[in-house]
Amino acid sequence: MRQLTKAIQPVGWVALLVAVATLAGCSRSAPPGKEAGERKAESSESTPSAASASTSALLSEHRILEHIRISEAGPAWSVTRTEGCPLVFTRQVFGPPDGDDQSQIAGAWQRLTSVLTKAHCNVDRIVRLNVVASTEETLATAFQFLAKVFRPGLEPAVTYVVSPLPLKGVKIGLDAVAVPGEDVDAVNRWEAESPDGLNRTDAAVTPAGGLVFFSGQPDKSPLPQAAANALRGLLETAQALQLSAGDILQLRVFVQPATEAAQVFQEIEKAFSGKAIPPVVYTEWIASAPVEIEMVARLSEKAVEGSAPLRFYNPPGVKPSPAFTRVVLVQTDRLVFLPGLVSREAGPADAQAANIFKQLGDLLGAQGSDWRHLAKATYFVTDKDASSAIDAIRPKFFAPDRPPAASKVTVHGVGWKDRSLSVDMIAVPVGG
């Protein structure tokens, strides 16, 4: 891993107010012209605006967590950057079933903060937040709620999806990646206090270092066999890379219908029999295959090859694709998390895709990264036109020999009116 720096240089394209504090907790400053009481909650129908100009950073001698606000249109629009940080990956948590939208988002948020507290985190240290809501109306309520819970300038990168949830009566699901307040020297896990049949682990924390992103592996067999096959393929690939089950930090399951998630979890329990089960996140997708599962793991020392910040791996017998790589190994402790970006303007799917990729290019450049340094991408699309637009635009930007690990998921909505696709990404700076 590269030598860690002890200071942050403000990102050039934003006229920044940098609020610096130790991870132990010091006072933070609000962005210019946006005192806490002046912040206005936005609905999920707000139109994402052009880049704004505030950032905040949490800084210690060995760890950097930086939040860069790129728009005033709600908490989705921040980029986060970490360096030298251990990371916590949580399970998906839910609010009380059958409650109204407000009680469900409040309950889910309370459960998420409880999980983070157990893992020695607080909400200021959330790097990425994933929000799944069953309807556009529920998502609008969640959006308004979340716009009020983060301190100004400390909003994480957020991705919003409209999709049914796996438990009856549940309308909201949340999961997060965050920075704990304590260093760790091994992967640790916290058992779920209230198992729900979909998870046995609340969170997993990994030491500062590299990560491994596995693209989603779909299987067209009937459930539950499809889940068993997908898991076997992931674990065999991990083993080939000298990663163990103990290195796995989170599984992300795309399943249809969502109510079959319990079947998938039963196969997860079998696959990890006698081993610690990682946290799991569920999203209903619309596809010909009943399930796809992607995975993130800690990069073990045995898996490191060379000094490049990214290593792109396709298993033997798998033909490389210019659109995605089966596995990307991140061999640096510097990460950039981009939120679920949507087009700033409504329009045809190809125009939306072009606008999103223009935003991505600008944001990557602002963080010292580029199209050759993408580690993980997730594309959420709502119809065939949006899916085709993603397929058409990727070759125009990606280096064909090093595309990111990726999943493309057809869902019911992306959280913004008149938008049919969103893209979130994880990248590393050029040079690591």
Tab-separated table of C-alpha atoms in Angstrom:
chain	number	residue	atom	x	y	z
A	1	MET	CA	0.000	0.000	0.000
A	2	ARG	CA	1.207	3.521	-0.685
A	3	GLN	CA	2.609	5.759	2.023
A	4	LEU	CA	-0.264	7.590	3.692
A	5	THR	CA	-0.302	11.360	3.678
A	6	LYS	CA	-1.020	13.466	6.745
A	7	ALA	CA	-2.951	16.288	5.101
A	8	ILE	CA	-5.629	16.866	2.525
A	9	GLN	CA	-5.200	19.224	-0.361
A	10	PRO	CA	-8.551	20.749	-1.367
A	11	VAL	CA	-9.948	19.374	-4.615
A	12	GLY	CA	-9.333	21.918	-7.339
A	13	TRP	CA	-12.725	22.122	-9.052
A	14	VAL	CA	-14.646	23.029	-5.941
A	15	ALA	CA	-14.104	26.192	-3.910
A	16	LEU	CA	-13.927	24.257	-0.704
A	17	LEU	CA	-14.517	24.782	2.931
A	18	VAL	CA	-12.579	21.946	4.528
A	19	ALA	CA	-13.721	21.067	8.007
A	20	VAL	CA	-10.953	19.044	9.638
A	21	ALA	CA	-11.375	16.933	12.743
A	22	THR	CA	-10.009	13.776	14.317
A	23	LEU	CA	-11.967	10.573	14.029
A	24	ALA	CA	-12.326	10.743	17.782
A	25	GLY	CA	-14.723	13.609	17.091
A	26	CYS	CA	-14.274	17.376	16.934
A	27	SER	CA	-16.574	20.173	15.869
A	28	ARG	CA	-17.330	20.422	12.154
A	29	SER	CA	-18.110	23.503	10.149
A	30	ALA	CA	-21.110	23.833	7.897
A	31	PRO	CA	-20.608	24.558	4.192
A	32	PRO	CA	-20.519	28.218	3.185
A	33	GLY	CA	-23.979	29.764	3.291
A	34	LYS	CA	-25.566	26.578	4.584
A	35	GLU	CA	-25.874	26.643	8.341
A	36	ALA	CA	-27.623	23.594	9.723
A	37	GLY	CA	-30.879	25.463	10.228
A	38	GLU	CA	-30.865	26.744	6.658
A	39	ARG	CA	-30.828	23.349	4.970
A	40	LYS	CA	-33.972	22.553	3.051
A	41	ALA	CA	-35.323	19.033	2.704
A	42	GLU	CA	-35.831	18.014	-0.910
A	43	SER	CA	-38.157	15.399	-2.327
A	44	SER	CA	-36.953	12.602	-4.573
A	45	GLU	CA	-38.501	14.467	-7.485
A	46	SER	CA	-35.997	17.308	-7.199
A	47	THR	CA	-33.806	17.732	-10.233
A	48	PRO	CA	-30.103	17.105	-9.561
A	49	SER	CA	-28.228	20.338	-10.086
A	50	ALA	CA	-24.771	21.178	-11.288
A	51	ALA	CA	-21.820	20.746	-8.965
A	52	SER	CA	-21.799	22.847	-5.828
A	53	ALA	CA	-18.898	23.769	-3.672
A	54	SER	CA	-18.513	22.295	-0.242
A	55	THR	CA	-16.489	19.488	1.242
A	56	SER	CA	-15.724	18.263	4.700
A	57	ALA	CA	-13.037	15.916	5.918
A	58	LEU	CA	-12.386	13.836	8.981
A	59	LEU	CA	-8.653	13.602	9.432
A	60	SER	CA	-6.301	11.743	11.738
A	61	GLU	CA	-2.653	10.923	11.385
A	62	HIS	CA	-3.370	7.668	9.582
A	63	ARG	CA	-6.894	7.932	8.210
A	64	ILE	CA	-8.715	10.268	5.875
A	65	LEU	CA	-12.441	10.381	5.275
A	66	GLU	CA	-13.565	13.171	2.992
A	67	HIS	CA	-17.082	14.175	1.919
A	68	ILE	CA	-17.309	16.324	-1.222
A	69	ARG	CA	-20.740	17.837	-1.832
A	70	ILE	CA	-21.412	17.963	-5.560
A	71	SER	CA	-25.016	19.178	-5.575
A	72	GLU	CA	-27.597	20.777	-3.339
A	73	ALA	CA	-30.308	18.330	-4.457
A	74	GLY	CA	-30.417	16.242	-1.319
A	75	PRO	CA	-28.098	13.774	0.398
A	76	ALA	CA	-27.480	11.623	-2.678
A	77	TRP	CA	-25.116	14.084	-4.200
A	78	SER	CA	-21.810	13.697	-2.397
A	79	VAL	CA	-18.633	11.933	-3.395
A	80	THR	CA	-16.697	10.320	-0.555
A	81	ARG	CA	-13.010	9.524	-0.413
A	82	THR	CA	-11.179	7.270	2.028
A	83	GLU	CA	-7.503	6.688	2.624
A	84	GLY	CA	-5.951	4.350	5.154
A	85	CYS	CA	-9.355	3.540	6.632
A	86	PRO	CA	-10.765	0.291	7.938
A	87	LEU	CA	-14.254	-0.176	6.540
A	88	VAL	CA	-17.506	-1.567	7.908
A	89	PHE	CA	-20.037	-3.278	5.625
A	90	THR	CA	-23.503	-3.699	7.130
A	91	ARG	CA	-26.412	-5.989	6.445
A	92	GLN	CA	-29.663	-4.645	5.071
A	93	VAL	CA	-31.890	-3.379	7.884
A	94	PHE	CA	-35.615	-2.705	7.834
A	95	GLY	CA	-38.154	-0.635	9.676
A	96	PRO	CA	-41.173	-2.064	11.501
A	97	PRO	CA	-43.450	-3.945	9.075
A	98	ASP	CA	-46.854	-2.502	8.253
A	99	GLY	CA	-46.032	0.939	9.655
A	100	ASP	CA	-46.522	4.093	7.617
A	101	ASP	CA	-43.681	5.425	5.484
A	102	GLN	CA	-42.377	7.809	8.142
A	103	SER	CA	-42.257	5.172	10.877
A	104	GLN	CA	-40.593	2.679	8.556
A	105	ILE	CA	-37.752	4.967	7.495
A	106	ALA	CA	-37.278	6.171	11.069
A	107	GLY	CA	-37.210	2.584	12.309
A	108	ALA	CA	-34.797	1.438	9.617
A	109	TRP	CA	-32.527	4.395	10.354
A	110	GLN	CA	-32.569	3.618	14.078
A	111	ARG	CA	-31.588	0.025	13.371
A	112	LEU	CA	-28.818	1.081	11.011
A	113	THR	CA	-27.374	3.515	13.545
A	114	SER	CA	-27.535	0.756	16.161
A	115	VAL	CA	-25.552	-1.559	13.891
A	116	LEU	CA	-23.025	1.189	13.196
A	117	THR	CA	-22.657	1.939	16.908
A	118	LYS	CA	-21.926	-1.726	17.544
A	119	ALA	CA	-19.181	-1.462	14.912
A	120	HIS	CA	-17.753	1.707	16.543
A	121	CYS	CA	-19.123	4.023	13.839
A	122	ASN	CA	-21.410	7.014	13.744
A	123	VAL	CA	-23.409	8.597	10.941
A	124	ASP	CA	-20.669	11.152	10.186
A	125	ARG	CA	-18.507	8.245	9.041
A	126	ILE	CA	-20.889	6.708	6.525
A	127	VAL	CA	-19.165	6.443	3.155
A	128	ARG	CA	-21.981	4.963	1.100
A	129	LEU	CA	-25.665	4.517	1.883
A	130	ASN	CA	-27.952	2.303	-0.198
A	131	VAL	CA	-31.681	2.974	0.034
A	132	VAL	CA	-34.294	0.579	-1.351
A	133	ALA	CA	-37.967	1.571	-1.145
A	134	SER	CA	-41.029	-0.291	-2.342
A	135	THR	CA	-42.662	2.732	-4.043
A	136	GLU	CA	-41.755	6.176	-5.344
A	137	GLU	CA	-43.893	7.733	-2.594
A	138	THR	CA	-42.079	5.811	0.134
A	139	LEU	CA	-38.749	6.788	-1.376
A	140	ALA	CA	-39.777	10.450	-1.357
A	141	THR	CA	-40.447	10.166	2.380
A	142	ALA	CA	-37.079	8.498	2.890
A	143	PHE	CA	-35.371	11.223	0.892
A	144	GLN	CA	-36.897	13.961	3.028
A	145	PHE	CA	-35.998	12.099	6.223
A	146	LEU	CA	-32.384	11.506	5.209
A	147	ALA	CA	-31.935	15.119	4.127
A	148	LYS	CA	-32.327	16.060	7.806
A	149	VAL	CA	-30.229	13.441	9.600
A	150	PHE	CA	-26.753	14.223	8.256
A	151	ARG	CA	-24.682	17.147	9.415
A	152	PRO	CA	-24.215	19.699	6.630
A	153	GLY	CA	-21.202	18.749	4.542
A	154	LEU	CA	-21.053	15.200	5.921
A	155	GLU	CA	-23.592	13.528	3.654
A	156	PRO	CA	-22.410	10.204	2.186
A	157	ALA	CA	-22.645	8.981	-1.377
A	158	VAL	CA	-26.195	7.596	-1.664
A	159	THR	CA	-27.873	5.316	-4.190
A	160	TYR	CA	-31.683	5.125	-4.374
A	161	VAL	CA	-33.671	2.239	-5.856
A	162	VAL	CA	-37.388	1.500	-6.067
A	163	SER	CA	-37.959	-2.216	-5.609
A	164	PRO	CA	-40.095	-4.530	-3.455
A	165	LEU	CA	-38.519	-5.628	-0.159
A	166	PRO	CA	-38.091	-9.249	0.935
A	167	LEU	CA	-40.177	-9.165	4.140
A	168	LYS	CA	-43.952	-8.842	4.219
A	169	GLY	CA	-45.128	-5.343	5.085
A	170	VAL	CA	-41.632	-3.827	4.860
A	171	LYS	CA	-41.259	-0.776	2.620
A	172	ILE	CA	-37.692	0.448	3.300
A	173	GLY	CA	-34.279	-1.233	3.388
A	174	LEU	CA	-30.955	0.428	4.229
A	175	ASP	CA	-27.352	-0.734	4.191
A	176	ALA	CA	-24.115	1.179	4.531
A	177	VAL	CA	-20.358	1.239	4.186
A	178	ALA	CA	-18.698	3.267	6.931
A	179	VAL	CA	-15.401	4.024	8.651
A	180	PRO	CA	-15.085	2.769	12.242
A	181	GLY	CA	-13.439	4.833	14.942
A	182	GLU	CA	-10.978	2.075	15.791
A	183	ASP	CA	-8.295	0.286	13.799
A	184	VAL	CA	-8.572	-3.480	13.417
A	185	ASP	CA	-5.984	-6.042	12.379
A	186	ALA	CA	-8.352	-8.741	11.111
A	187	VAL	CA	-11.855	-9.115	9.703
A	188	ASN	CA	-14.353	-8.940	12.563
A	189	ARG	CA	-18.081	-9.616	12.491
A	190	TRP	CA	-20.997	-8.862	14.784
A	191	GLU	CA	-23.838	-11.343	15.027
A	192	ALA	CA	-27.329	-10.018	14.443
A	193	GLU	CA	-29.168	-9.468	17.707
A	194	SER	CA	-32.508	-10.168	16.021
A	195	PRO	CA	-32.034	-12.544	13.067
A	196	ASP	CA	-34.815	-12.109	10.508
A	197	GLY	CA	-34.281	-15.211	8.398
A	198	LEU	CA	-32.318	-13.161	5.862
A	199	ASN	CA	-29.178	-12.384	7.881
A	200	ARG	CA	-27.218	-13.708	10.825
A	201	THR	CA	-24.546	-11.003	10.818
A	202	ASP	CA	-25.087	-7.302	11.433
A	203	ALA	CA	-21.777	-6.061	10.038
A	204	ALA	CA	-18.250	-7.001	9.028
A	205	VAL	CA	-15.219	-4.749	9.431
A	206	THR	CA	-12.002	-5.083	7.473
A	207	PRO	CA	-8.599	-3.573	8.269
A	208	ALA	CA	-7.286	-0.693	6.199
A	209	GLY	CA	-6.034	-2.073	2.920
A	210	GLY	CA	-7.315	-3.444	-0.343
A	211	LEU	CA	-10.666	-4.894	-1.369
A	212	VAL	CA	-11.824	-7.403	-3.961
A	213	PHE	CA	-14.998	-6.776	-5.977
A	214	PHE	CA	-16.732	-9.732	-7.634
A	215	SER	CA	-19.178	-9.053	-10.449
A	216	GLY	CA	-22.637	-10.477	-10.039
A	217	GLN	CA	-22.966	-14.085	-11.122
A	218	PRO	CA	-26.461	-14.931	-12.409
A	219	ASP	CA	-27.767	-18.448	-12.775
A	220	LYS	CA	-30.857	-19.442	-14.744
A	221	SER	CA	-31.574	-22.637	-12.863
A	222	PRO	CA	-34.698	-22.621	-10.701
A	223	LEU	CA	-34.391	-21.461	-7.121
A	224	PRO	CA	-32.875	-22.569	-4.834
A	225	GLN	CA	-30.411	-24.332	-7.156
A	226	ALA	CA	-29.599	-21.072	-8.939
A	227	ALA	CA	-28.444	-19.516	-5.670
A	228	ALA	CA	-26.346	-22.561	-4.823
A	229	ASN	CA	-24.683	-22.459	-8.243
A	230	ALA	CA	-23.968	-18.720	-8.059
A	231	LEU	CA	-22.456	-19.038	-4.591
A	232	ARG	CA	-20.326	-22.003	-5.595
A	233	GLY	CA	-18.932	-20.045	-8.537
A	234	LEU	CA	-18.108	-17.040	-6.364
A	235	LEU	CA	-16.407	-19.106	-3.672
A	236	GLU	CA	-14.412	-21.131	-6.207
A	237	THR	CA	-13.183	-17.909	-7.803
A	238	ALA	CA	-12.288	-16.523	-4.386
A	239	GLN	CA	-10.341	-19.664	-3.576
A	240	ALA	CA	-8.452	-19.408	-6.870
A	241	LEU	CA	-7.391	-15.914	-5.778
A	242	GLN	CA	-6.234	-17.291	-2.403
A	243	LEU	CA	-9.096	-15.688	-0.548
A	244	SER	CA	-10.921	-17.549	2.195
A	245	ALA	CA	-14.535	-17.443	3.342
A	246	GLY	CA	-13.279	-15.414	6.289
A	247	ASP	CA	-12.215	-12.633	3.911
A	248	ILE	CA	-15.741	-12.091	2.549
A	249	LEU	CA	-17.309	-8.873	3.800
A	250	GLN	CA	-20.727	-8.682	2.142
A	251	LEU	CA	-23.006	-10.463	-0.321
A	252	ARG	CA	-25.435	-8.497	-2.471
A	253	VAL	CA	-28.334	-10.558	-3.794
A	254	PHE	CA	-30.542	-9.614	-6.742
A	255	VAL	CA	-33.523	-11.950	-6.658
A	256	GLN	CA	-36.984	-12.249	-8.157
A	257	PRO	CA	-39.365	-12.107	-6.575
A	258	ALA	CA	-37.986	-10.483	-3.432
A	259	THR	CA	-40.137	-12.767	-1.314
A	260	GLU	CA	-37.863	-15.668	-2.329
A	261	ALA	CA	-34.922	-14.099	-0.477
A	262	ALA	CA	-35.281	-16.570	2.392
A	263	GLN	CA	-34.587	-19.426	-0.042
A	264	VAL	CA	-31.406	-17.676	-1.126
A	265	PHE	CA	-30.313	-17.178	2.467
A	266	GLN	CA	-30.780	-20.873	3.179
A	267	GLU	CA	-28.294	-21.579	0.388
A	268	ILE	CA	-25.936	-18.955	1.816
A	269	GLU	CA	-26.060	-20.759	5.168
A	270	LYS	CA	-25.209	-24.037	3.426
A	271	ALA	CA	-22.370	-22.488	1.414
A	272	PHE	CA	-20.841	-20.996	4.562
A	273	SER	CA	-21.565	-23.989	6.780
A	274	GLY	CA	-19.198	-23.924	9.738
A	275	LYS	CA	-17.894	-20.499	8.740
A	276	ALA	CA	-18.878	-16.940	9.557
A	277	ILE	CA	-21.677	-15.722	7.290
A	278	PRO	CA	-21.130	-12.243	5.835
A	279	PRO	CA	-23.811	-9.535	5.941
A	280	VAL	CA	-26.327	-9.799	3.097
A	281	VAL	CA	-28.264	-7.170	1.124
A	282	TYR	CA	-31.293	-7.929	-1.080
A	283	THR	CA	-32.844	-6.174	-4.074
A	284	GLU	CA	-35.614	-7.476	-6.300
A	285	TRP	CA	-34.589	-7.422	-9.933
A	286	ILE	CA	-36.431	-8.083	-13.178
A	287	ALA	CA	-34.513	-10.623	-15.260
A	288	SER	CA	-34.642	-13.996	-16.962
A	289	ALA	CA	-32.487	-15.470	-14.186
A	290	PRO	CA	-34.069	-15.799	-10.734
A	291	VAL	CA	-30.967	-14.641	-8.897
A	292	GLU	CA	-27.605	-12.928	-9.243
A	293	ILE	CA	-25.142	-12.571	-6.378
A	294	GLU	CA	-22.170	-10.227	-6.154
A	295	MET	CA	-19.551	-10.130	-3.449
A	296	VAL	CA	-16.917	-7.920	-1.826
A	297	ALA	CA	-13.981	-9.292	0.130
A	298	ARG	CA	-10.880	-8.166	1.926
A	299	LEU	CA	-7.707	-8.348	-0.171
A	300	SER	CA	-5.433	-10.825	1.580
A	301	GLU	CA	-1.665	-10.502	1.344
A	302	LYS	CA	-1.539	-13.758	-0.608
A	303	ALA	CA	-3.769	-12.278	-3.321
A	304	VAL	CA	-1.568	-9.240	-4.009
A	305	GLU	CA	0.344	-9.311	-7.305
A	306	GLY	CA	2.586	-6.485	-8.449
A	307	SER	CA	2.314	-2.848	-7.411
A	308	ALA	CA	-0.502	-1.575	-9.665
A	309	PRO	CA	-3.452	-0.171	-7.703
A	310	LEU	CA	-5.910	-2.356	-9.633
A	311	ARG	CA	-5.642	-5.917	-10.860
A	312	PHE	CA	-8.228	-7.226	-13.328
A	313	TYR	CA	-8.990	-10.941	-13.226
A	314	ASN	CA	-11.160	-13.259	-15.288
A	315	PRO	CA	-11.163	-16.950	-14.312
A	316	PRO	CA	-9.645	-19.469	-16.728
A	317	GLY	CA	-12.095	-20.329	-19.466
A	318	VAL	CA	-13.997	-17.062	-19.102
A	319	LYS	CA	-13.743	-14.860	-22.179
A	320	PRO	CA	-12.868	-11.288	-21.147
A	321	SER	CA	-15.559	-8.708	-21.826
A	322	PRO	CA	-14.920	-5.059	-22.723
A	323	ALA	CA	-17.945	-4.161	-20.544
A	324	PHE	CA	-17.004	-5.729	-17.214
A	325	THR	CA	-14.348	-7.778	-15.452
A	326	ARG	CA	-15.336	-10.764	-13.330
A	327	VAL	CA	-13.112	-9.695	-10.424
A	328	VAL	CA	-11.219	-6.485	-9.699
A	329	LEU	CA	-8.633	-6.536	-6.923
A	330	VAL	CA	-7.998	-3.130	-5.348
A	331	GLN	CA	-4.370	-3.095	-4.222
A	332	THR	CA	-4.448	0.294	-2.519
A	333	ASP	CA	-6.155	1.762	0.534
A	334	ARG	CA	-7.375	4.838	-1.365
A	335	LEU	CA	-10.977	4.678	-2.592
A	336	VAL	CA	-13.416	7.094	-4.207
A	337	PHE	CA	-17.160	6.382	-3.829
A	338	LEU	CA	-19.448	8.013	-6.398
A	339	PRO	CA	-23.194	8.198	-5.634
A	340	GLY	CA	-26.030	6.836	-7.731
A	341	LEU	CA	-25.941	9.452	-10.471
A	342	VAL	CA	-28.924	10.177	-12.692
A	343	SER	CA	-29.158	12.480	-15.675
A	344	ARG	CA	-29.557	16.150	-14.813
A	345	GLU	CA	-32.237	16.347	-17.493
A	346	ALA	CA	-35.083	14.059	-18.482
A	347	GLY	CA	-34.966	12.599	-21.974
A	348	PRO	CA	-34.378	9.449	-24.002
A	349	ALA	CA	-32.297	6.747	-22.365
A	350	ASP	CA	-29.260	7.344	-24.581
A	351	ALA	CA	-29.253	11.041	-23.684
A	352	GLN	CA	-29.557	10.187	-19.998
A	353	ALA	CA	-26.632	7.776	-20.254
A	354	ALA	CA	-24.501	10.396	-22.017
A	355	ASN	CA	-25.252	12.948	-19.292
A	356	ILE	CA	-24.423	10.478	-16.520
A	357	PHE	CA	-21.132	9.462	-18.094
A	358	LYS	CA	-20.223	13.122	-18.580
A	359	GLN	CA	-20.798	13.644	-14.857
A	360	LEU	CA	-18.770	10.542	-14.048
A	361	GLY	CA	-15.833	11.730	-16.126
A	362	ASP	CA	-15.862	15.139	-14.453
A	363	LEU	CA	-16.056	13.654	-10.966
A	364	LEU	CA	-13.350	11.088	-11.617
A	365	GLY	CA	-11.014	13.787	-12.890
A	366	ALA	CA	-11.744	15.999	-9.889
A	367	GLN	CA	-10.685	13.180	-7.577
A	368	GLY	CA	-7.503	12.341	-9.477
A	369	SER	CA	-8.959	9.248	-11.127
A	370	ASP	CA	-9.975	8.311	-14.665
A	371	TRP	CA	-11.781	5.673	-16.712
A	372	ARG	CA	-8.843	3.260	-16.385
A	373	HIS	CA	-9.111	3.231	-12.613
A	374	LEU	CA	-12.670	2.039	-12.022
A	375	ALA	CA	-13.028	-0.844	-9.583
A	376	LYS	CA	-16.785	-1.412	-9.300
A	377	ALA	CA	-19.876	-0.181	-11.142
A	378	THR	CA	-23.564	-0.805	-10.564
A	379	TYR	CA	-26.102	0.116	-13.225
A	380	PHE	CA	-29.761	0.329	-12.257
A	381	VAL	CA	-32.113	0.439	-15.241
A	382	THR	CA	-35.895	0.387	-15.501
A	383	ASP	CA	-36.488	-0.800	-19.064
A	384	LYS	CA	-34.869	-2.261	-22.169
A	385	ASP	CA	-34.030	1.147	-23.634
A	386	ALA	CA	-32.084	2.081	-20.512
A	387	SER	CA	-30.303	-1.265	-20.497
A	388	SER	CA	-29.352	-0.870	-24.161
A	389	ALA	CA	-28.134	2.677	-23.527
A	390	ILE	CA	-25.731	1.420	-20.857
A	391	ASP	CA	-24.487	-1.334	-23.167
A	392	ALA	CA	-23.909	1.165	-25.966
A	393	ILE	CA	-22.074	3.802	-23.961
A	394	ARG	CA	-19.660	1.701	-21.912
A	395	PRO	CA	-17.298	0.868	-24.812
A	396	LYS	CA	-16.963	4.581	-25.568
A	397	PHE	CA	-15.406	5.264	-22.156
A	398	PHE	CA	-13.996	2.069	-20.659
A	399	ALA	CA	-10.543	0.766	-21.463
A	400	PRO	CA	-11.424	-2.577	-23.101
A	401	ASP	CA	-8.708	-4.450	-21.209
A	402	ARG	CA	-9.702	-3.137	-17.763
A	403	PRO	CA	-13.427	-2.448	-17.304
A	404	PRO	CA	-14.722	-2.479	-13.719
A	405	ALA	CA	-16.437	-5.332	-11.959
A	406	ALA	CA	-20.123	-4.644	-12.467
A	407	SER	CA	-23.747	-5.644	-12.152
A	408	LYS	CA	-26.572	-4.321	-14.332
A	409	VAL	CA	-29.888	-4.607	-12.538
A	410	THR	CA	-33.374	-3.948	-13.879
A	411	VAL	CA	-35.499	-2.457	-11.093
A	412	HIS	CA	-38.824	-0.653	-10.753
A	413	GLY	CA	-37.362	2.845	-10.370
A	414	VAL	CA	-34.222	4.860	-9.652
A	415	GLY	CA	-35.774	7.450	-7.367
A	416	TRP	CA	-36.036	10.438	-9.694
A	417	LYS	CA	-38.963	11.525	-11.794
A	418	ASP	CA	-38.641	10.839	-15.535
A	419	ARG	CA	-35.325	9.010	-15.131
A	420	SER	CA	-34.791	5.429	-16.221
A	421	LEU	CA	-31.216	4.702	-15.181
A	422	SER	CA	-28.653	5.471	-12.510
A	423	VAL	CA	-24.997	4.556	-12.103
A	424	ASP	CA	-22.815	4.384	-9.016
A	425	MET	CA	-19.121	3.589	-9.001
A	426	ILE	CA	-16.067	2.967	-6.859
A	427	ALA	CA	-12.709	4.109	-8.222
A	428	VAL	CA	-9.119	4.637	-7.122
A	429	PRO	CA	-6.822	7.581	-7.864
A	430	VAL	CA	-4.385	7.270	-10.747
A	431	GLY	CA	-1.207	5.788	-9.307
A	432	GLY	CA	-3.040	4.407	-6.291
